[in-house]
Amino acid sequence: MSGFEETGDEAVGGAHQLADRLATTQEQLRATSDILKVLTASTTGGAASRDEVFDAVVDSARRLLGAQVAQIYLVQDDSFVLARSSGLTPEFVAFVSQHPIVRDRATLVGRVTIDRRVHQIEDVLADPDYRRTDFQRVGGYRTMMGAPMVVGDQVVGALNVWRTQVAPFDEAAEELLSTFAEQAALALRHVELFSALESRSAELARKVDQLEALAEVGEAISSTLVADEVLTTIVSHAVELSDTDGGSLMEFDEATGLFRVRTAYGTSEYVIDALRAAEIHIDRTWVGRAARGRRVLQIPDLDAAPGPLDPHLAVLHGSGWRSLVAIPLVRPDRVVGALVVRRKSTGSFSDETCELLAAFASQSAVALTNARLYQQLEQQSVALAEASQHKSEFLASMSHELRTPLNAVIGFSEVLLERMFGDLNERQEDYLQDIHSAGRHLLALLGDILDLSKIEAGRMELDLTTFPIDDILVQALSLVRERAALHGIRLTLEASDGLGLVAADELRLKQVLLNLLSNAVKFTPDGGSIVVRAWRDGEEVGVTVTDTGIGIAPADQERIFDSFQQGERTASSSEGTGLGLTLSRRIVELHGGRLWLTSTPGEGSTFGISVPQPDADREAGGDVWTIDVEDVDGPTVVVIEDDPRSAELVELHLRAAGLRPVAASTGEQGLDLVRAQDPVAVVLDIHLPGMDGWEVLTELKNDPATADVPVVVVSVEPERGRGFALGATEYLVKPVSGEHLLAAVTRLLPPPRADEQSPRLRVVVVDDDPLALKLVRSTLEPLGWEVHTCAGGQQAADLVRAVAPSVVVIDLLMPHVDGFAVIDELRPHRDSDGPPIVVLTAKSLTPQDRSRLEGRIAFVAEKAGIDLPGLARRLATVAAEHVREGEGP
């Protein structure tokens, strides 16, 4: 029986031993885990975080190894310094600081760092090689153990523990001490990396500042050619980035050989005036020497400068400047100036500063050169503009002066041809016909010259209205039909359905079409044909005139558009002013369109025009043009416009924006409508029959019932000041695009009520990267999304079930539970219900990954270079599709 009892006792003892070992192991794991937490939780990355880790290491090592003292020594050149300790007396700490430990085998620290392994001295008093008995007498230790701290391939220190009695450490203690030493080394590595990162970040920040300054200078150069503005920007940035006190930029005059201060920064007006008054010659000054040698020169101390100071340096020295650097501004063929920055204190300038200033100097040289070229070009442009103005004024004056006698010639010849004063013989009639035809020809020529001079002088203004293009096609054809019939020429019109209305200058557009048709009739042989085709394509209206005439040689196809030029034609066909095509092209270009030609000699020619039409999809007679007011439920806008076509065009723009237009053709009717309809806005023309727009505007603003109604004035009169003074909210000068009109009106609309706003979209974002969560949140929340986030996959499924989001965004790479597992839980099968899932990840997906995700996610977006606005749009589309599917049957 006693044998069984003994066996039972042994079993119990073994269980206790296992429990003790388990508890010890758990305590050791907790200690190492605590140390790692201290390391990873540190936000400074500097010496403070290192000391926190060191404290945790020595405290844990001392406690878990049953030692009276734990200490960390760091290598410093050929000796050691005590970095951190636990259990040491102040006397020992002071003794160590006064008696450095040399890196040799006479100490345990030396042996550990030299051999790069754990060492133990069971009794320092019995070890003949241990020779620092002075330390032992102060510390009183007997048994010691140390482990090296290794960073990379370099031993940086050692972790030591000691006991005051002879009590050797076992193998488990050695392993634990090695672990603590590794963690201490990791802290040092962390400090080194953080310091390197800080250094690189600071360097990068400096480079970024420099690049931004250079970019600002480049932007200033490209945005303006006003030299002083650009040069002031250059000097100010050069001074700020070089950490100097002031600077100046000089321009070199080759004719005099002198530098002249163009601009200065950080310099008093008195000094600037003195510098501008000084004679800074290229051959007799320090700045000139830098320019001649095309190299950077600096003076660290003006007081120590040899010889007498030149006029430039003398002014600076007398004003308290003590050090300066000069960078020449040069082009490949000449010197253009110099950049000088200076300080009130002495000292040399670094190579980096000089390189930076050289970059600014290069841009300064470009800016000065551009400014000079621009000034020359501006002077030439002024001269050309004056010459063009004189020519246009002369042509206009001569055209008007000649029209009066020509009208008399034409009128009197018509009177005589009508035989109002008696009969004419045949010769007299022939002569009068010639006089009448020549007069008509000259009058047409003068009209074209006057129009062309207006265009070139920028004084021709288009009278834009809205009209059916079919009308002017029919009218132009009718004007040439009789002449075409005399020569047996067949005229055909092929117009596509739904040409509708166009916005253009009706008279000028008809002039262009008539010119093209007249030329086609003129140069088409008897019995030929002319086909006019018209169509609407997208936002353009196009018309072509194709004839079976003599054609135009390739060499003449561009020349005929020049003033007073015609192509090679027969003598009988060479009549014409030579201005018709030139004027036609200019008129079409004024409309923002183009005029082109294709021709084959002997076969015929095709002239075509295209005029942009923003409302190209709205056809006359179509559904859009027959919408009743009752069909639109939006806010009411009263349109007061007497031109039916203009009013109709405005109404179409407003209806397209969901507004309800109500039109009035007179001011009196408009006032009645505003009082009756209570509109959100009024669109008002000024030129109205009876009561004009100014009177209507005054009446609206004087009536308390209508004073608060916003008024958008749309008029050909550019009197914005008067309009705003009378109370107009917006003032648009015709011609006005539909986009601008809608923008002006919609700015006046009241914001939607809260109950009219659409419900917010909800998104759950699952990602362990805080920056990724921040980016997605900052992108989606301003767009009205309700954003919920979690950092791990374990909470994702619960959050999705609680929030019921419109869409879920998941990263695939997360600790503990990866994104695939979350997707498996949320959508275990392809046909599973639930919100759509979008994968946002930095992981490169393998074919197996894609196969696993196929049919269970909406799409995959890569984190690298992600287009966040594009992601937001795609998420909104996916969410909207999910909502529509949920509303289905």
XYZ file of C-alpha atoms in Angstrom, residues 148-812:
665
model
C 25.469 40.819 -26.314
C 23.177 43.366 -28.004
C 23.641 42.998 -31.774
C 22.226 45.333 -34.430
C 22.825 43.913 -37.866
C 26.423 42.705 -37.826
C 27.527 45.142 -35.145
C 27.703 44.613 -31.382
C 26.317 47.795 -29.837
C 26.203 46.853 -26.169
C 25.493 44.233 -23.532
C 22.811 43.315 -20.987
C 24.251 42.187 -17.641
C 22.676 40.754 -14.461
C 24.339 39.868 -11.167
C 23.662 38.219 -7.842
C 25.356 39.229 -4.597
C 25.832 35.567 -3.626
C 27.422 32.737 -5.557
C 24.380 31.335 -7.348
C 24.973 30.354 -11.008
C 22.238 30.937 -13.634
C 20.820 27.913 -15.490
C 20.402 27.444 -19.277
C 16.828 28.733 -19.241
C 18.077 31.951 -17.656
C 20.713 32.279 -20.394
C 18.054 31.943 -23.117
C 15.804 34.461 -21.392
C 18.659 36.951 -21.010
C 19.471 36.569 -24.734
C 15.838 37.344 -25.554
C 15.883 40.484 -23.434
C 19.179 41.569 -25.054
C 17.654 41.145 -28.515
C 14.715 43.326 -27.502
C 17.050 46.013 -26.196
C 18.990 45.869 -29.479
C 15.682 46.167 -31.353
C 14.944 49.369 -29.453
C 18.324 50.770 -30.531
C 17.620 49.737 -34.108
C 14.261 51.475 -33.864
C 15.982 54.676 -32.727
C 18.517 54.492 -35.558
C 15.831 53.959 -38.178
C 13.672 56.722 -36.792
C 16.612 59.122 -36.673
C 17.505 58.242 -40.242
C 13.877 58.706 -41.261
C 13.723 62.078 -39.529
C 16.920 63.127 -41.270
C 15.650 61.973 -44.658
C 12.278 63.573 -44.026
C 13.899 66.879 -43.122
C 16.052 66.681 -46.234
C 13.014 65.791 -48.332
C 11.060 68.678 -46.806
C 13.855 71.057 -47.759
C 13.891 69.688 -51.289
C 10.114 69.945 -51.503
C 10.269 73.555 -50.316
C 12.862 74.288 -52.958
C 10.885 72.542 -55.695
C 7.711 74.335 -54.670
C 9.534 77.649 -54.783
C 10.940 76.834 -58.210
C 7.463 75.755 -59.331
C 5.987 79.040 -58.104
C 8.642 80.944 -60.005
C 7.969 78.865 -63.111
C 4.257 79.488 -62.730
C 4.895 83.216 -62.361
C 7.001 83.177 -65.531
C 4.320 81.318 -67.484
C 1.360 83.287 -66.123
C 2.668 86.801 -66.674
C 5.255 88.565 -68.784
C 5.391 91.574 -66.479
C 9.092 91.355 -65.630
C 8.977 93.080 -62.235
C 6.309 90.687 -60.921
C 8.319 87.624 -61.955
C 11.625 88.989 -60.691
C 10.163 89.996 -57.332
C 8.872 86.426 -56.910
C 12.311 85.043 -57.769
C 14.216 87.273 -55.352
C 11.814 86.733 -52.448
C 11.992 82.936 -52.781
C 15.774 83.027 -53.208
C 16.170 84.998 -49.974
C 13.758 82.837 -47.985
C 15.160 79.467 -49.086
C 18.801 80.511 -48.734
C 18.060 81.723 -45.182
C 19.500 85.138 -45.904
C 18.303 88.604 -44.965
C 17.870 90.302 -48.328
C 18.668 90.259 -52.002
C 18.465 92.084 -55.291
C 18.258 91.272 -58.962
C 20.136 93.361 -61.508
C 19.611 93.724 -65.234
C 22.616 94.223 -67.505
C 22.593 96.866 -70.224
C 25.003 95.879 -73.010
C 25.015 99.385 -74.460
C 26.413 100.994 -71.293
C 28.042 97.983 -69.639
C 26.163 98.782 -66.410
C 24.033 96.686 -64.078
C 20.767 98.253 -62.928
C 18.854 97.019 -59.878
C 15.422 95.927 -61.136
C 13.976 94.641 -57.855
C 15.044 93.963 -54.272
C 13.718 92.095 -51.239
C 14.406 92.693 -47.535
C 16.080 95.978 -48.384
C 15.120 99.497 -47.376
C 14.036 102.002 -50.014
C 17.025 104.165 -49.093
C 19.480 101.370 -49.895
C 17.635 100.487 -53.104
C 17.838 104.088 -54.275
C 21.545 104.180 -53.425
C 22.179 100.950 -55.350
C 20.321 102.271 -58.380
C 22.336 105.468 -58.252
C 25.665 103.593 -58.017
C 27.658 102.913 -61.186
C 27.927 99.098 -61.219
C 30.104 98.459 -64.290
C 30.838 94.992 -65.584
C 34.591 95.699 -65.844
C 35.104 97.492 -62.539
C 32.944 95.714 -59.936
C 32.804 92.453 -58.034
C 29.387 91.603 -59.556
C 30.856 92.308 -63.006
C 33.706 89.876 -62.276
C 31.174 87.143 -61.462
C 29.297 87.911 -64.697
C 32.424 87.974 -66.867
C 33.664 84.710 -65.422
C 30.165 83.186 -65.457
C 30.743 81.715 -61.990
C 29.331 82.091 -58.496
C 31.323 84.401 -56.228
C 30.861 84.997 -52.512
C 32.315 87.292 -49.854
C 32.041 85.782 -46.352
C 33.046 89.036 -44.642
C 32.944 92.460 -46.266
C 35.111 93.855 -43.465
C 37.915 91.514 -44.534
C 37.524 92.110 -48.279
C 40.871 93.202 -49.803
C 41.370 96.621 -51.393
C 38.901 99.465 -51.778
C 35.264 98.431 -52.178
C 33.549 99.110 -55.512
C 30.447 101.363 -55.554
C 28.056 98.431 -55.187
C 29.880 96.860 -52.246
C 30.466 100.221 -50.615
C 26.709 100.931 -50.495
C 26.027 97.509 -48.959
C 28.860 97.768 -46.426
C 27.738 101.217 -45.342
C 24.209 99.856 -44.803
C 25.311 97.069 -42.450
C 25.495 94.116 -44.862
C 28.424 91.811 -44.109
C 28.314 88.728 -46.398
C 26.919 88.140 -49.864
C 26.948 85.849 -52.876
C 26.501 86.774 -56.556
C 25.177 84.453 -59.247
C 25.422 85.683 -62.850
C 22.358 85.547 -65.074
C 23.614 84.451 -68.460
C 22.343 83.159 -71.741
C 24.524 81.205 -74.181
C 25.363 84.365 -76.109
C 25.324 87.139 -73.521
C 25.052 88.312 -69.913
C 21.569 89.454 -68.919
C 22.028 90.305 -65.232
C 22.993 89.090 -61.751
C 21.248 87.750 -58.627
C 22.714 88.817 -55.267
C 21.596 87.607 -51.825
C 23.141 88.910 -48.620
C 23.207 88.700 -44.822
C 23.770 91.122 -41.989
C 26.124 88.559 -40.391
C 29.423 87.160 -41.623
C 29.927 83.607 -42.843
C 30.346 81.636 -46.036
C 27.538 80.128 -48.099
C 27.223 76.349 -48.522
C 27.500 74.586 -51.851
C 23.854 73.542 -51.548
C 22.777 77.174 -51.163
C 24.847 78.202 -54.171
C 23.336 75.409 -56.281
C 19.838 76.477 -55.274
C 20.567 80.098 -56.141
C 21.996 78.991 -59.483
C 18.637 77.355 -60.276
C 16.864 80.596 -59.438
C 19.390 82.486 -61.544
C 18.607 80.315 -64.561
C 14.915 81.099 -64.227
C 15.705 84.770 -63.729
C 17.671 84.830 -66.969
C 14.732 83.246 -68.789
C 12.320 85.727 -67.214
C 14.441 88.736 -68.189
C 14.882 87.449 -71.728
C 11.158 86.746 -72.078
C 10.319 90.189 -70.737
C 12.596 91.858 -73.269
C 11.140 89.826 -76.132
C 7.648 90.557 -74.913
C 8.345 94.281 -74.762
C 9.666 94.197 -78.322
C 6.689 92.138 -79.473
C 4.312 94.456 -77.653
C 5.810 97.485 -79.371
C 5.534 95.793 -82.762
C 1.971 94.687 -81.991
C 1.026 98.238 -81.068
C 2.502 99.494 -84.329
C 0.700 96.804 -86.341
C -2.549 97.471 -84.501
C -2.254 101.172 -85.247
C -1.552 100.439 -88.904
C -4.484 98.029 -89.070
C -6.687 100.566 -87.316
C -5.706 103.291 -89.775
C -6.346 100.948 -92.695
C -9.749 99.911 -91.366
C -10.708 103.502 -90.653
C -9.582 104.529 -94.145
C -11.524 101.721 -95.812
C -14.629 102.468 -93.771
C -14.363 106.184 -94.516
C -13.811 105.650 -98.232
C -16.654 103.125 -98.413
C -19.084 105.586 -96.873
C -17.788 108.467 -98.986
C -18.152 106.486 -102.219
C -21.575 105.059 -101.447
C -23.325 108.423 -101.789
C -22.300 109.093 -105.402
C -22.726 105.425 -106.309
C -26.286 105.438 -105.031
C -26.900 108.448 -107.263
C -25.371 106.704 -110.292
C -27.443 103.571 -109.720
C -30.641 105.467 -108.973
C -30.454 107.793 -111.909
C -29.543 105.000 -114.320
C -32.632 103.095 -113.131
C -34.778 106.195 -113.677
C -33.499 106.558 -117.206
C -33.898 102.850 -117.957
C -37.518 103.101 -116.847
C -37.890 105.858 -119.492
C -39.377 108.285 -117.042
C -38.010 111.171 -119.147
C -38.531 109.795 -122.628
C -37.519 106.929 -124.857
C -33.976 105.665 -125.311
C -32.330 104.343 -128.387
C -30.682 100.936 -128.308
C -27.152 102.227 -127.748
C -28.274 104.510 -124.935
C -30.040 101.606 -123.240
C -26.951 99.400 -123.547
C -24.762 102.101 -122.045
C -27.185 102.674 -119.176
C -27.349 98.923 -118.474
C -23.540 98.897 -118.286
C -23.554 101.909 -115.970
C -26.202 100.301 -113.734
C -24.385 96.938 -113.581
C -21.043 98.585 -112.888
C -22.599 100.690 -110.146
C -24.165 97.615 -108.529
C -20.848 95.801 -108.722
C -18.987 98.683 -107.093
C -21.627 99.004 -104.386
C -21.318 95.289 -103.540
C -17.538 95.638 -103.461
C -17.735 98.592 -101.087
C -20.179 96.719 -98.869
C -17.795 93.774 -98.644
C -14.858 96.080 -97.918
C -16.797 97.796 -95.150
C -17.805 94.457 -93.594
C -14.256 93.148 -93.822
C -12.842 96.276 -92.211
C -15.323 95.897 -89.350
C -14.252 92.309 -88.780
C -10.552 93.131 -88.866
C -11.073 96.056 -86.500
C -13.082 93.828 -84.162
C -16.156 96.008 -84.509
C -18.528 93.582 -86.234
C -21.052 92.234 -83.728
C -23.405 89.394 -84.491
C -27.114 89.913 -83.944
C -27.926 86.448 -82.668
C -31.496 85.252 -82.900
C -33.183 81.877 -83.072
C -34.813 80.934 -86.374
C -35.607 77.867 -88.528
C -32.655 77.201 -90.798
C -35.034 75.873 -93.473
C -36.282 79.438 -93.993
C -32.953 80.968 -94.975
C -32.116 77.977 -97.202
C -35.339 78.505 -99.164
C -34.823 82.269 -99.295
C -31.227 82.006 -100.553
C -32.246 79.499 -103.234
C -35.100 81.729 -104.393
C -32.695 84.657 -104.909
C -30.493 82.699 -107.349
C -33.198 80.533 -108.908
C -34.001 82.962 -111.737
C -30.360 83.369 -112.762
C -29.826 79.596 -112.606
C -32.866 79.022 -114.793
C -31.482 81.380 -117.460
C -28.506 78.997 -117.804
C -30.453 75.771 -117.436
C -28.865 74.957 -114.068
C -30.905 72.631 -111.873
C -31.156 73.570 -108.156
C -31.895 70.866 -105.561
C -32.374 71.108 -101.793
C -31.761 67.979 -99.676
C -32.489 68.780 -96.037
C -32.646 66.114 -93.333
C -35.673 65.922 -91.086
C -35.635 67.828 -87.822
C -33.198 70.592 -88.731
C -35.149 72.783 -86.339
C -34.004 76.121 -85.017
C -30.508 77.565 -85.031
C -29.039 80.360 -82.940
C -27.077 82.652 -85.263
C -27.054 86.032 -87.003
C -29.796 85.351 -89.546
C -28.796 88.119 -91.965
C -25.086 87.215 -91.953
C -25.733 83.487 -92.301
C -28.021 84.186 -95.261
C -25.254 86.377 -96.724
C -22.805 83.450 -96.549
C -25.233 80.986 -98.150
C -26.137 83.447 -100.883
C -22.463 84.039 -101.646
C -21.776 80.306 -101.944
C -24.834 79.810 -104.160
C -23.971 82.818 -106.351
C -20.440 81.488 -106.880
C -21.812 78.039 -107.715
C -24.184 79.494 -110.327
C -21.449 81.761 -111.691
C -18.929 78.959 -112.268
C -21.255 76.145 -113.317
C -21.620 75.702 -117.119
C -25.056 75.818 -118.723
C -27.077 72.682 -118.112
C -25.236 71.789 -114.905
C -26.635 71.198 -111.425
C -26.252 72.515 -107.888
C -27.218 70.500 -104.798
C -27.673 72.079 -101.358
C -27.533 69.627 -98.471
C -28.324 70.482 -94.851
C -28.136 68.310 -91.741
C -27.755 68.398 -87.985
C -25.012 66.272 -86.420
C -24.688 66.304 -82.665
C -24.017 69.882 -81.679
C -23.407 71.205 -85.191
C -25.572 72.312 -88.116
C -23.932 71.819 -91.484
C -24.719 73.004 -95.035
C -22.879 72.136 -98.244
C -23.236 73.587 -101.745
C -22.059 71.171 -104.453
C -21.848 72.197 -108.134
C -20.847 70.502 -111.377
C -18.756 73.493 -112.385
C -15.211 73.964 -113.616
C -13.643 73.170 -110.245
C -10.682 74.793 -108.565
C -7.031 73.805 -108.927
C -5.379 72.503 -105.731
C -2.919 75.420 -105.757
C -5.839 77.875 -105.623
C -8.026 76.129 -103.040
C -6.601 78.087 -100.116
C -5.634 81.229 -101.979
C -9.224 82.004 -102.988
C -10.036 82.703 -99.325
C -7.519 85.580 -99.271
C -8.773 89.110 -99.890
C -9.125 90.154 -103.552
C -8.028 86.704 -104.767
C -9.725 84.377 -107.243
C -8.792 81.057 -108.695
C -7.803 80.511 -112.299
C -10.978 80.923 -114.325
C -11.960 81.839 -117.846
C -12.197 85.475 -118.788
C -15.918 85.295 -119.114
C -16.237 84.006 -115.597
C -13.738 86.160 -113.772
C -16.228 88.727 -112.546
C -16.454 89.246 -108.783
C -14.962 91.282 -106.003
C -12.592 88.647 -104.679
C -13.881 89.342 -101.159
C -16.945 87.102 -100.975
C -15.213 83.939 -99.762
C -12.909 85.877 -97.439
C -15.864 87.590 -95.837
C -17.891 84.371 -95.697
C -15.129 82.506 -93.867
C -14.714 85.361 -91.372
C -18.463 85.471 -90.681
C -18.627 81.710 -90.114
C -15.605 81.886 -87.808
C -17.294 84.681 -85.837
C -20.057 82.136 -85.163
C -17.426 79.709 -83.890
C -17.790 77.528 -86.992
C -15.713 76.707 -90.044
C -15.936 76.932 -93.855
C -14.203 74.352 -96.020
C -13.739 73.392 -99.675
C -13.240 70.172 -101.645
C -12.848 70.429 -105.403
C -11.666 68.522 -108.455
C -10.853 70.563 -111.598
C -13.285 69.788 -114.386
C -15.719 67.981 -112.088
C -17.000 70.597 -109.669
C -16.628 71.946 -106.126
C -18.239 71.568 -102.726
C -18.231 74.420 -100.231
C -19.408 73.570 -96.731
C -20.086 75.413 -93.510
C -20.726 74.137 -89.986
C -22.050 76.246 -87.128
C -21.980 74.939 -83.523
C -25.362 74.632 -81.852
C -25.388 73.696 -78.149
C -29.037 72.602 -78.420
C -28.513 70.410 -81.440
C -30.723 67.630 -80.089
C -33.836 69.831 -79.976
C -35.748 69.803 -83.216
C -38.404 72.186 -84.388
C -41.747 70.476 -84.423
C -40.497 67.659 -82.167
C -41.798 66.657 -78.794
C -39.438 68.948 -76.950
C -40.860 72.001 -78.646
C -44.481 71.133 -77.924
C -44.222 70.620 -74.161
C -47.084 72.274 -72.363
C -46.449 74.288 -69.243
C -48.548 71.845 -67.275
C -46.150 69.006 -68.129
C -43.407 70.542 -65.956
C -43.807 70.436 -62.179
C -40.678 72.388 -61.233
C -40.411 75.918 -59.827
C -41.925 78.662 -61.983
C -39.740 81.147 -63.907
C -41.367 84.085 -65.726
C -39.710 84.918 -69.074
C -40.371 88.457 -70.361
C -39.152 88.541 -73.988
C -40.840 90.061 -77.066
C -38.920 87.966 -79.645
C -40.879 84.669 -79.936
C -37.854 82.676 -81.048
C -35.606 83.982 -78.277
C -38.366 83.354 -75.726
C -38.871 79.830 -77.023
C -35.152 79.071 -76.761
C -35.005 80.337 -73.161
C -38.057 78.243 -72.284
C -36.422 75.131 -73.725
C -33.328 75.632 -71.567
C -35.427 76.122 -68.443
C -37.636 73.083 -69.121
C -34.574 70.924 -69.647
C -33.442 71.904 -66.154
C -36.787 70.870 -64.637
C -38.148 74.417 -64.331
C -41.596 75.668 -65.369
C -41.260 78.661 -67.741
C -44.138 81.085 -68.266
C -43.624 83.630 -71.084
C -44.833 87.192 -71.592
C -44.148 89.336 -74.690
C -44.679 92.751 -73.061
C -43.631 94.379 -69.845
C -47.219 94.865 -68.716
C -48.038 91.170 -69.208
C -44.820 90.220 -67.424
C -45.718 92.262 -64.345
C -49.150 90.622 -64.182
C -47.593 87.143 -64.463
C -45.032 87.801 -61.723
C -47.759 88.987 -59.361
C -50.014 86.030 -60.227
C -47.489 83.157 -60.467
C -45.145 83.941 -57.526
C -42.106 82.707 -59.508
C -38.703 81.775 -58.103
C -37.031 84.016 -60.703
C -37.661 86.342 -63.648
C -35.729 86.361 -66.940
C -36.087 89.890 -68.363
C -35.171 91.425 -71.735
C -34.660 95.221 -71.890
C -35.957 96.005 -75.397
C -39.710 95.506 -75.047
C -42.679 97.160 -76.769
C -44.435 99.731 -74.609
C -42.961 99.489 -71.103
C -39.264 98.642 -71.520
C -37.221 96.327 -69.294
C -35.808 99.133 -67.129
C -39.328 100.221 -66.221
C -40.360 96.614 -65.521
C -37.338 96.095 -63.257
C -38.059 99.327 -61.386
C -41.721 98.399 -60.950
C -40.848 94.925 -59.645
C -38.387 96.232 -57.066
C -40.711 99.064 -55.910
C -43.632 96.696 -55.279
C -43.288 95.012 -51.846
C -45.093 91.948 -53.190
C -42.464 91.334 -55.897
C -39.389 93.086 -54.527
C -37.802 89.840 -53.312
C -38.170 87.989 -56.628
C -34.680 87.608 -58.214
C -34.388 89.089 -61.710
C -31.940 87.879 -64.380
C -31.537 90.535 -67.074
C -30.662 89.153 -70.537
C -30.030 91.998 -72.988
C -27.837 93.196 -75.835
C -27.202 96.351 -73.823
C -23.935 96.025 -71.817
C -25.251 98.198 -68.969
C -24.512 95.938 -66.030
C -23.993 98.835 -63.658
C -27.430 100.238 -64.337
C -29.031 96.809 -64.055
C -27.477 96.054 -60.672
C -28.253 99.552 -59.453
C -31.943 98.991 -60.214
C -31.950 95.671 -58.340
C -31.073 92.974 -60.899
C -29.599 89.844 -59.312
C -27.788 88.679 -62.470
C -26.997 90.536 -65.710
C -26.127 88.592 -68.871
C -25.189 90.227 -72.165
C -26.482 88.574 -75.341
C -25.546 86.279 -76.921
C -25.960 84.017 -73.895
C -25.333 80.278 -73.953
C -27.875 77.962 -72.408
C -25.265 76.807 -69.900
C -24.661 80.336 -68.616
C -28.367 81.111 -68.479
C -29.127 77.955 -66.486
C -26.198 78.620 -64.146
C -27.510 82.122 -63.439
C -31.065 80.912 -62.796
C -30.193 77.850 -60.717
C -28.028 79.976 -58.419
C -31.229 81.755 -57.430
C -33.222 78.629 -56.587
C -33.892 77.885 -52.904
C -32.130 74.825 -51.474
C -34.169 71.609 -51.271
C -35.988 70.892 -48.011
C -34.673 68.224 -45.774
C -37.603 65.917 -46.540
C -36.830 66.200 -50.274
C -33.269 64.966 -49.968
C -32.444 61.395 -50.899
C -31.555 58.966 -48.089
C -27.854 58.719 -47.225
C -25.864 55.799 -48.543
C -24.098 53.697 -45.899
C -20.776 51.959 -46.322
C -18.772 49.665 -44.038
C -15.015 49.850 -44.620
C -12.911 46.997 -43.211
C -9.176 47.706 -43.155
C -6.395 47.524 -40.552
C -4.589 50.508 -42.113
C -5.742 53.732 -40.358
C -4.595 55.841 -43.310
C -6.713 53.836 -45.731
C -9.751 54.256 -43.482
C -9.090 58.002 -43.255
C -8.778 58.384 -47.019
C -12.001 56.542 -47.749
C -13.850 58.445 -45.020
C -12.579 61.840 -46.217
C -13.652 60.975 -49.771
C -17.123 59.594 -49.105
C -18.432 61.652 -46.178
C -18.392 64.995 -48.099
C -20.476 63.241 -50.755
C -23.171 62.381 -48.214
C -22.134 58.818 -47.351
C -22.560 57.448 -43.834
C -19.208 55.737 -43.221
C -18.629 52.963 -40.652
C -15.160 51.487 -40.187
C -13.477 48.650 -38.352
C -9.835 47.632 -38.230
C -10.129 43.849 -38.136
C -11.984 41.088 -39.790
C -13.378 39.638 -36.563
C -15.740 42.578 -35.975
C -16.644 43.108 -39.646
C -19.493 40.626 -39.905
C -21.160 41.922 -36.728
C -20.831 45.529 -37.952
C -22.337 44.696 -41.337
C -25.297 42.939 -39.726
C -25.848 45.900 -37.381
C -25.509 48.683 -39.965
C -27.097 47.040 -43.059
C -24.858 49.073 -45.421
C -25.438 49.873 -49.077
C -21.984 48.491 -49.890
C -19.050 46.918 -48.035
C -15.391 47.758 -48.775
C -12.874 45.137 -47.556
C -9.106 44.816 -47.540
C -7.752 41.303 -48.097
